Amino acid sequence: MEGSLGYSIATLLIRVSVIFILTFPAVHLKDPWKPTSTAKNPICVTSECVSRGKMYYKNWDPMVHPCDDFYKFACNNWHDTNPTPLYTWEWNSLAIIENEIAKQVRDIVQKPKKRTDSAEVAQLKTVYKTCMDTPSMKTGDAIFVWQHMKNAGMDTSAPWWEIHENYFELTGESALMWITVVANVQHKYNPILKFSEIGTPYGSIIHRDVWNPTETDMYINLLKYLCTTHYSNMSPVGKNFPAVDFMQLVSFRHRLNEISRECTKLPDGNIMPVTVKDFENWCNKLGGEGLAKVGWRRIVRVMLKNVPDTVIDHDGMIAVRREEYFKKLNELLAGTPKNIIGDSLFWYYDIYSLKAREHLHNV
């Protein structure tokens, strides 16, 4: 009796298990590969999905079998449909995305500030406006700048530091150092000025290596040519320009280039954040008629004049990189005749004006 009952129970359990196995998938599982209707999931017909699909399709090369070279099959036509722009040597999908993001960020920061802007966006707009709203000879009145250069060049009594300040106010460029607007975490991303070694003392001509005699002679001939050349309806500078010792002028620039090159080989070190007043005092302690003559406060006012809530007096903050460069620059300025420095500054801006030459011809 017990054996018959046990057999019946076992048989019942087996039958129930078979029924469960056969019916559970049909009742509780759905086919995972069954396509979802567009009405329930319209993502595949969105403009983004369609655009991405077309992009991938254009990249395909049907002449290549995917089993032979899947990369060529999928991407061989990418550069045909996405030619590399002239301003870069590297172009890929990531570069396109970065370019689009940059355009979107630029569109945001170029718009005027609004009360609804977040603090971060408002500060970003301030930094952008500060960096873009600086004096520039390239976008300024070329005739006015040229005539100003002529008049300044004829005034041999003008101290070199006045020439430096005047042209900096016109062009936003220094012929003695590199001055840029930066915003870093140390100053809570507020715009400040950074002073560092000059990139090139030859205007728009970049030549970091040691110049050989032939290159120096060619450069001197270029300066003499610019001195006597007509630009559009503007008379040449050299018409009433005093005699210039171009060899001493170029020697001064070569020495400035050498100092800059030596300092760039030094470790970057920490950027020295100081107030304008402290930096002026530091320059005064160096001695001589060098950096102590530079109008640091005027430079700060020129570069940051349109930045709201920015301190531009002696308590304003600036950043100085590689103070060793400024020590050597001070020695060079103090040991060079004032007229040579003045002539070098003048002709630096003349070569710098080559950047605006296309604009000059269109005047």
Short mmCIF file of C-alpha atoms in Angstrom, two decimals:
data_model
loop_
_atom_site.label_atom_id
_atom_site.label_comp_id
_atom_site.label_asym_id
_atom_site.label_seq_id
_atom_site.Cartn_x
_atom_site.Cartn_y
_atom_site.Cartn_z
CA MET A 1 0.00 0.00 0.00
CA GLU A 2 2.74 2.37 0.91
CA GLY A 3 4.68 1.49 -2.22
CA SER A 4 1.66 2.14 -4.44
CA LEU A 5 1.03 5.50 -2.73
CA GLY A 6 4.65 6.55 -3.15
CA TYR A 7 4.59 5.60 -6.83
CA SER A 8 1.40 7.63 -7.36
CA ILE A 9 2.88 10.70 -5.69
CA ALA A 10 6.08 10.47 -7.75
CA THR A 11 4.08 10.10 -10.95
CA LEU A 12 1.97 13.15 -10.03
CA LEU A 13 5.04 15.27 -9.34
CA ILE A 14 6.60 14.30 -12.65
CA ARG A 15 3.44 15.22 -14.56
CA VAL A 16 3.15 18.56 -12.77
CA SER A 17 6.80 19.34 -13.54
CA VAL A 18 6.34 18.54 -17.23
CA ILE A 19 3.26 20.77 -17.42
CA PHE A 20 5.13 23.60 -15.61
CA ILE A 21 8.10 23.39 -17.95
CA LEU A 22 5.88 23.48 -21.03
CA THR A 23 3.58 26.27 -19.91
CA PHE A 24 5.92 28.64 -17.96
CA PRO A 25 7.74 30.17 -20.96
CA ALA A 26 4.50 30.84 -22.78
CA VAL A 27 2.87 32.43 -19.73
CA HIS A 28 5.74 34.30 -18.10
CA LEU A 29 8.31 35.00 -20.85
CA LYS A 30 8.14 37.23 -23.91
CA ASP A 31 10.26 36.87 -27.00
CA PRO A 32 13.23 39.24 -26.33
CA TRP A 33 13.96 39.58 -30.05
CA LYS A 34 10.48 40.62 -31.05
CA PRO A 35 10.77 44.18 -32.44
CA THR A 36 9.01 46.88 -30.48
CA SER A 37 6.50 48.94 -32.41
CA THR A 38 7.54 52.46 -33.38
CA ALA A 39 4.53 53.90 -31.61
CA LYS A 40 5.73 52.49 -28.27
CA ASN A 41 9.43 53.31 -28.81
CA PRO A 42 9.97 56.11 -31.38
CA ILE A 43 13.70 56.52 -30.73
CA CYS A 44 14.69 55.05 -34.09
CA VAL A 45 12.79 57.72 -36.02
CA THR A 46 14.15 60.68 -34.08
CA SER A 47 16.21 63.20 -36.03
CA GLU A 48 19.32 62.31 -34.03
CA CYS A 49 19.02 58.59 -34.75
CA VAL A 50 18.27 59.13 -38.43
CA SER A 51 21.18 61.56 -38.78
CA ARG A 52 23.56 59.15 -37.05
CA GLY A 53 22.38 56.29 -39.23
CA LYS A 54 22.96 58.29 -42.40
CA MET A 55 26.43 59.24 -41.18
CA TYR A 56 27.40 55.61 -40.60
CA TYR A 57 25.94 54.62 -43.95
CA LYS A 58 28.00 57.25 -45.78
CA ASN A 59 31.16 55.93 -44.16
CA TRP A 60 30.66 52.40 -45.49
CA ASP A 61 32.75 51.17 -48.39
CA PRO A 62 30.69 48.51 -50.24
CA MET A 63 33.75 47.55 -52.28
CA VAL A 64 35.37 46.03 -49.18
CA HIS A 65 34.09 42.75 -47.73
CA PRO A 66 33.50 43.11 -43.97
CA CYS A 67 35.07 39.70 -43.29
CA ASP A 68 38.28 40.78 -45.03
CA ASP A 69 38.72 44.17 -43.34
CA PHE A 70 35.83 45.35 -41.21
CA TYR A 71 37.49 48.71 -40.40
CA LYS A 72 37.79 49.65 -44.06
CA PHE A 73 34.28 48.39 -44.73
CA ALA A 74 32.83 50.55 -41.96
CA CYS A 75 35.04 53.67 -42.15
CA ASN A 76 36.89 53.79 -45.47
CA ASN A 77 34.74 56.61 -46.88
CA TRP A 78 34.78 58.72 -43.72
CA HIS A 79 37.42 61.21 -44.90
CA ASP A 80 35.68 61.57 -48.26
CA THR A 81 32.52 62.81 -46.55
CA ASN A 82 34.39 64.63 -43.74
CA PRO A 83 37.37 66.46 -45.30
CA THR A 84 39.99 67.76 -42.88
CA PRO A 85 39.73 71.57 -42.40
CA LEU A 86 42.76 73.65 -43.33
CA TYR A 87 43.27 74.89 -39.77
CA THR A 88 44.10 71.46 -38.34
CA TRP A 89 46.17 68.41 -39.19
CA GLU A 90 44.04 65.93 -37.21
CA TRP A 91 40.38 65.31 -37.92
CA ASN A 92 38.14 62.56 -36.58
CA SER A 93 34.76 62.03 -34.96
CA LEU A 94 36.02 63.22 -31.59
CA ALA A 95 37.45 66.40 -33.16
CA ILE A 96 34.09 67.10 -34.80
CA ILE A 97 32.32 66.69 -31.47
CA GLU A 98 34.84 68.96 -29.72
CA ASN A 99 34.41 71.54 -32.48
CA GLU A 100 30.64 71.50 -32.13
CA ILE A 101 30.88 71.82 -28.35
CA ALA A 102 33.26 74.77 -28.74
CA LYS A 103 30.76 76.47 -31.08
CA GLN A 104 27.95 75.96 -28.60
CA VAL A 105 30.06 77.32 -25.74
CA ARG A 106 31.04 80.32 -27.86
CA ASP A 107 27.39 81.00 -28.67
CA ILE A 108 26.64 81.00 -24.95
CA VAL A 109 29.50 83.28 -23.84
CA GLN A 110 29.00 85.77 -26.67
CA LYS A 111 25.48 86.60 -25.51
CA PRO A 112 25.05 89.47 -23.02
CA LYS A 113 24.70 88.63 -19.37
CA LYS A 114 21.20 87.91 -18.08
CA ARG A 115 19.83 87.87 -14.57
CA THR A 116 18.85 84.25 -15.07
CA ASP A 117 22.46 83.20 -15.76
CA SER A 118 24.03 80.96 -13.16
CA ALA A 119 27.09 82.28 -11.33
CA GLU A 120 29.33 79.97 -13.37
CA VAL A 121 27.91 81.10 -16.73
CA ALA A 122 28.08 84.77 -15.72
CA GLN A 123 31.73 84.40 -14.73
CA LEU A 124 32.52 82.54 -17.95
CA LYS A 125 31.01 85.40 -19.96
CA THR A 126 33.13 87.88 -17.99
CA VAL A 127 36.34 85.96 -18.66
CA TYR A 128 35.52 85.62 -22.36
CA LYS A 129 34.75 89.32 -22.74
CA THR A 130 37.98 90.20 -20.94
CA CYS A 131 40.08 88.02 -23.22
CA MET A 132 38.41 89.30 -26.39
CA ASP A 133 38.03 92.96 -25.44
CA THR A 134 41.72 93.92 -25.57
CA PRO A 135 43.47 96.42 -27.84
CA SER A 136 44.42 94.96 -31.19
CA MET A 137 46.25 96.54 -34.07
CA LYS A 138 44.85 93.87 -36.38
CA THR A 139 41.28 95.02 -35.87
CA GLY A 140 41.97 98.68 -35.17
CA ASP A 141 42.39 101.74 -37.35
CA ALA A 142 45.50 100.86 -39.38
CA ILE A 143 46.04 104.38 -40.74
CA PHE A 144 45.83 105.91 -37.26
CA VAL A 145 48.28 103.38 -35.84
CA TRP A 146 50.68 103.87 -38.73
CA GLN A 147 50.65 107.65 -38.43
CA HIS A 148 51.07 107.34 -34.67
CA MET A 149 54.13 105.16 -35.21
CA LYS A 150 55.60 107.72 -37.61
CA ASN A 151 55.13 110.58 -35.17
CA ALA A 152 56.50 108.61 -32.23
CA GLY A 153 59.49 107.50 -34.23
CA MET A 154 60.38 111.06 -35.12
CA ASP A 155 60.37 112.07 -31.46
CA THR A 156 63.82 110.87 -30.43
CA SER A 157 63.41 112.46 -27.00
CA ALA A 158 60.56 110.11 -26.01
CA PRO A 159 61.72 107.71 -23.26
CA TRP A 160 61.50 104.05 -24.19
CA TRP A 161 59.02 103.31 -21.37
CA GLU A 162 56.59 105.88 -22.79
CA ILE A 163 56.88 104.30 -26.23
CA HIS A 164 56.21 100.91 -24.64
CA GLU A 165 53.10 102.12 -22.82
CA ASN A 166 51.70 104.02 -25.80
CA TYR A 167 51.99 101.13 -28.22
CA PHE A 168 50.71 98.66 -25.65
CA GLU A 169 47.59 100.76 -25.30
CA LEU A 170 47.17 100.74 -29.09
CA THR A 171 47.95 97.11 -29.82
CA GLY A 172 47.61 95.12 -26.61
CA GLU A 173 51.10 93.75 -27.29
CA SER A 174 54.30 94.23 -25.32
CA ALA A 175 57.68 94.18 -27.07
CA LEU A 176 59.42 93.14 -23.84
CA MET A 177 57.26 90.42 -22.30
CA TRP A 178 54.19 88.29 -22.85
CA ILE A 179 51.05 89.62 -21.16
CA THR A 180 47.88 87.55 -21.21
CA VAL A 181 44.56 87.36 -19.41
CA VAL A 182 44.09 84.16 -17.41
CA ALA A 183 41.44 82.75 -15.10
CA ASN A 184 42.53 79.96 -12.78
CA VAL A 185 41.29 78.15 -9.69
CA GLN A 186 43.74 80.04 -7.43
CA HIS A 187 41.76 83.23 -8.00
CA LYS A 188 38.33 81.60 -8.22
CA TYR A 189 38.43 81.98 -12.01
CA ASN A 190 38.38 85.76 -11.87
CA PRO A 191 40.31 87.37 -14.77
CA ILE A 192 43.83 88.49 -13.88
CA LEU A 193 46.93 89.36 -15.92
CA LYS A 194 49.84 86.97 -16.27
CA PHE A 195 53.32 88.27 -17.10
CA SER A 196 55.90 85.88 -18.55
CA GLU A 197 58.86 85.69 -20.95
CA ILE A 198 58.35 87.07 -24.45
CA GLY A 199 57.55 84.59 -27.20
CA THR A 200 59.39 86.46 -29.95
CA PRO A 201 61.15 89.86 -29.83
CA TYR A 202 60.94 90.16 -33.63
CA GLY A 203 57.30 91.20 -34.02
CA SER A 204 55.33 88.68 -36.06
CA ILE A 205 58.55 86.91 -37.07
CA ILE A 206 59.17 83.80 -34.96
CA HIS A 207 62.76 82.58 -34.83
CA ARG A 208 63.70 81.07 -31.48
CA ASP A 209 67.09 79.67 -32.49
CA VAL A 210 70.37 81.59 -32.64
CA TRP A 211 70.48 83.74 -35.77
CA ASN A 212 73.40 83.33 -38.13
CA PRO A 213 75.01 86.41 -39.80
CA THR A 214 73.12 85.88 -43.06
CA GLU A 215 69.75 85.79 -41.30
CA THR A 216 70.67 88.90 -39.32
CA ASP A 217 71.61 90.80 -42.50
CA MET A 218 68.34 89.78 -44.16
CA TYR A 219 66.38 90.95 -41.13
CA ILE A 220 68.16 94.32 -41.11
CA ASN A 221 67.40 94.75 -44.81
CA LEU A 222 63.74 94.05 -44.06
CA LEU A 223 63.68 96.79 -41.43
CA LYS A 224 65.30 99.24 -43.85
CA TYR A 225 62.79 98.27 -46.54
CA LEU A 226 59.87 98.92 -44.20
CA CYS A 227 61.38 102.28 -43.32
CA THR A 228 61.16 103.49 -46.93
CA THR A 229 58.07 101.67 -48.25
CA HIS A 230 54.73 103.27 -49.11
CA TYR A 231 51.63 101.58 -47.71
CA SER A 232 48.49 102.40 -49.66
CA ASN A 233 48.02 106.19 -49.36
CA MET A 234 50.41 106.46 -46.39
CA SER A 235 53.82 108.02 -46.82
CA PRO A 236 56.90 106.04 -45.76
CA VAL A 237 58.14 106.39 -42.20
CA GLY A 238 61.71 106.98 -43.30
CA LYS A 239 60.90 110.26 -45.05
CA ASN A 240 61.82 112.29 -41.96
CA PHE A 241 62.94 109.45 -39.73
CA PRO A 242 66.24 109.95 -37.85
CA ALA A 243 69.18 107.65 -38.47
CA VAL A 244 68.84 104.26 -36.81
CA ASP A 245 71.66 101.91 -35.87
CA PHE A 246 69.92 98.76 -37.03
CA MET A 247 72.82 96.53 -36.02
CA GLN A 248 72.61 97.62 -32.37
CA LEU A 249 68.83 97.39 -32.55
CA VAL A 250 68.95 93.80 -33.77
CA SER A 251 71.69 92.93 -31.28
CA PHE A 252 69.36 94.08 -28.49
CA ARG A 253 66.62 91.84 -29.84
CA HIS A 254 69.00 88.91 -30.20
CA ARG A 255 69.94 89.29 -26.54
CA LEU A 256 66.27 89.46 -25.56
CA ASN A 257 65.62 86.32 -27.59
CA GLU A 258 68.53 84.59 -25.87
CA ILE A 259 67.21 85.47 -22.41
CA SER A 260 63.76 84.18 -23.30
CA ARG A 261 65.18 80.96 -24.73
CA GLU A 262 67.33 80.37 -21.64
CA CYS A 263 64.40 80.89 -19.27
CA THR A 264 62.05 78.60 -21.16
CA LYS A 265 64.49 75.77 -20.46
CA LEU A 266 64.10 76.31 -16.72
CA PRO A 267 61.46 74.36 -14.76
CA ASP A 268 58.11 76.10 -14.87
CA GLY A 269 57.89 76.33 -11.09
CA ASN A 270 55.00 78.04 -9.40
CA ILE A 271 53.42 81.16 -10.81
CA MET A 272 53.98 83.98 -8.35
CA PRO A 273 50.66 85.70 -7.47
CA VAL A 274 51.33 89.23 -6.22
CA THR A 275 49.65 92.60 -6.06
CA VAL A 276 50.65 95.24 -8.57
CA LYS A 277 52.21 97.28 -5.76
CA ASP A 278 54.33 94.36 -4.53
CA PHE A 279 55.56 93.67 -8.06
CA GLU A 280 56.43 97.35 -8.53
CA ASN A 281 58.42 97.26 -5.29
CA TRP A 282 60.18 94.07 -6.43
CA CYS A 283 61.15 95.74 -9.72
CA ASN A 284 62.38 98.84 -7.89
CA LYS A 285 64.70 96.72 -5.75
CA LEU A 286 66.34 95.33 -8.89
CA GLY A 287 67.83 98.79 -9.45
CA GLY A 288 68.69 100.73 -12.60
CA GLU A 289 66.39 102.32 -15.15
CA GLY A 290 64.86 99.02 -16.17
CA LEU A 291 61.57 97.47 -15.11
CA ALA A 292 61.09 100.18 -12.51
CA LYS A 293 60.20 102.49 -15.42
CA VAL A 294 57.43 100.25 -16.80
CA GLY A 295 53.91 101.51 -16.11
CA TRP A 296 52.49 98.32 -14.61
CA ARG A 297 49.26 99.90 -13.37
CA ARG A 298 48.56 101.41 -16.76
CA ILE A 299 49.01 98.00 -18.38
CA VAL A 300 46.50 96.49 -15.96
CA ARG A 301 44.01 99.29 -16.63
CA VAL A 302 44.31 98.82 -20.40
CA MET A 303 43.70 95.08 -20.26
CA LEU A 304 41.03 94.95 -17.54
CA LYS A 305 39.27 98.28 -17.96
CA ASN A 306 35.93 96.72 -18.97
CA VAL A 307 35.84 93.94 -16.39
CA PRO A 308 33.23 94.60 -13.69
CA ASP A 309 34.19 94.30 -10.02
CA THR A 310 37.90 94.08 -10.86
CA VAL A 311 40.52 95.89 -8.78
CA ILE A 312 42.86 97.66 -11.20
CA ASP A 313 44.81 99.85 -8.78
CA HIS A 314 47.93 98.95 -6.78
CA ASP A 315 45.99 96.32 -4.78
CA GLY A 316 44.96 94.38 -7.89
CA MET A 317 46.33 90.86 -8.25
CA ILE A 318 48.60 89.74 -11.10
CA ALA A 319 50.50 86.52 -11.81
CA VAL A 320 54.20 86.43 -12.71
CA ARG A 321 55.89 83.39 -14.23
CA ARG A 322 59.67 82.83 -14.19
CA GLU A 323 60.88 85.87 -12.26
CA GLU A 324 64.39 84.92 -13.45
CA TYR A 325 63.38 86.27 -16.87
CA PHE A 326 62.43 89.63 -15.40
CA LYS A 327 65.71 89.84 -13.48
CA LYS A 328 67.69 89.34 -16.70
CA LEU A 329 65.36 91.65 -18.62
CA ASN A 330 65.98 94.37 -16.04
CA GLU A 331 69.76 93.96 -16.46
CA LEU A 332 69.41 94.19 -20.24
CA LEU A 333 67.27 97.33 -20.10
CA ALA A 334 69.52 99.02 -17.55
CA GLY A 335 72.66 98.27 -19.58
CA THR A 336 71.36 99.28 -23.04
CA PRO A 337 71.30 102.88 -24.37
CA LYS A 338 67.79 104.33 -24.12
CA ASN A 339 67.63 105.28 -27.79
CA ILE A 340 68.44 101.69 -28.86
CA ILE A 341 65.62 100.36 -26.68
CA GLY A 342 63.25 102.98 -28.06
CA ASP A 343 64.15 102.19 -31.67
CA SER A 344 63.75 98.47 -30.99
CA LEU A 345 60.31 99.01 -29.51
CA PHE A 346 59.22 101.12 -32.45
CA TRP A 347 60.36 98.63 -35.06
CA TYR A 348 58.91 95.73 -33.11
CA TYR A 349 55.47 97.21 -33.67
CA ASP A 350 56.29 97.91 -37.31
CA ILE A 351 57.04 94.22 -37.87
CA TYR A 352 54.02 93.34 -35.75
CA SER A 353 51.95 95.43 -38.15
CA LEU A 354 52.72 92.86 -40.84
CA LYS A 355 49.84 90.94 -39.28
CA ALA A 356 47.59 93.77 -40.35
CA ARG A 357 49.14 94.17 -43.79
CA GLU A 358 46.09 92.76 -45.58
CA HIS A 359 43.98 95.32 -43.77
CA LEU A 360 46.44 98.06 -44.71
CA HIS A 361 46.13 97.27 -48.41
CA ASN A 362 42.34 97.37 -48.19
CA VAL A 363 42.28 100.83 -46.63
#
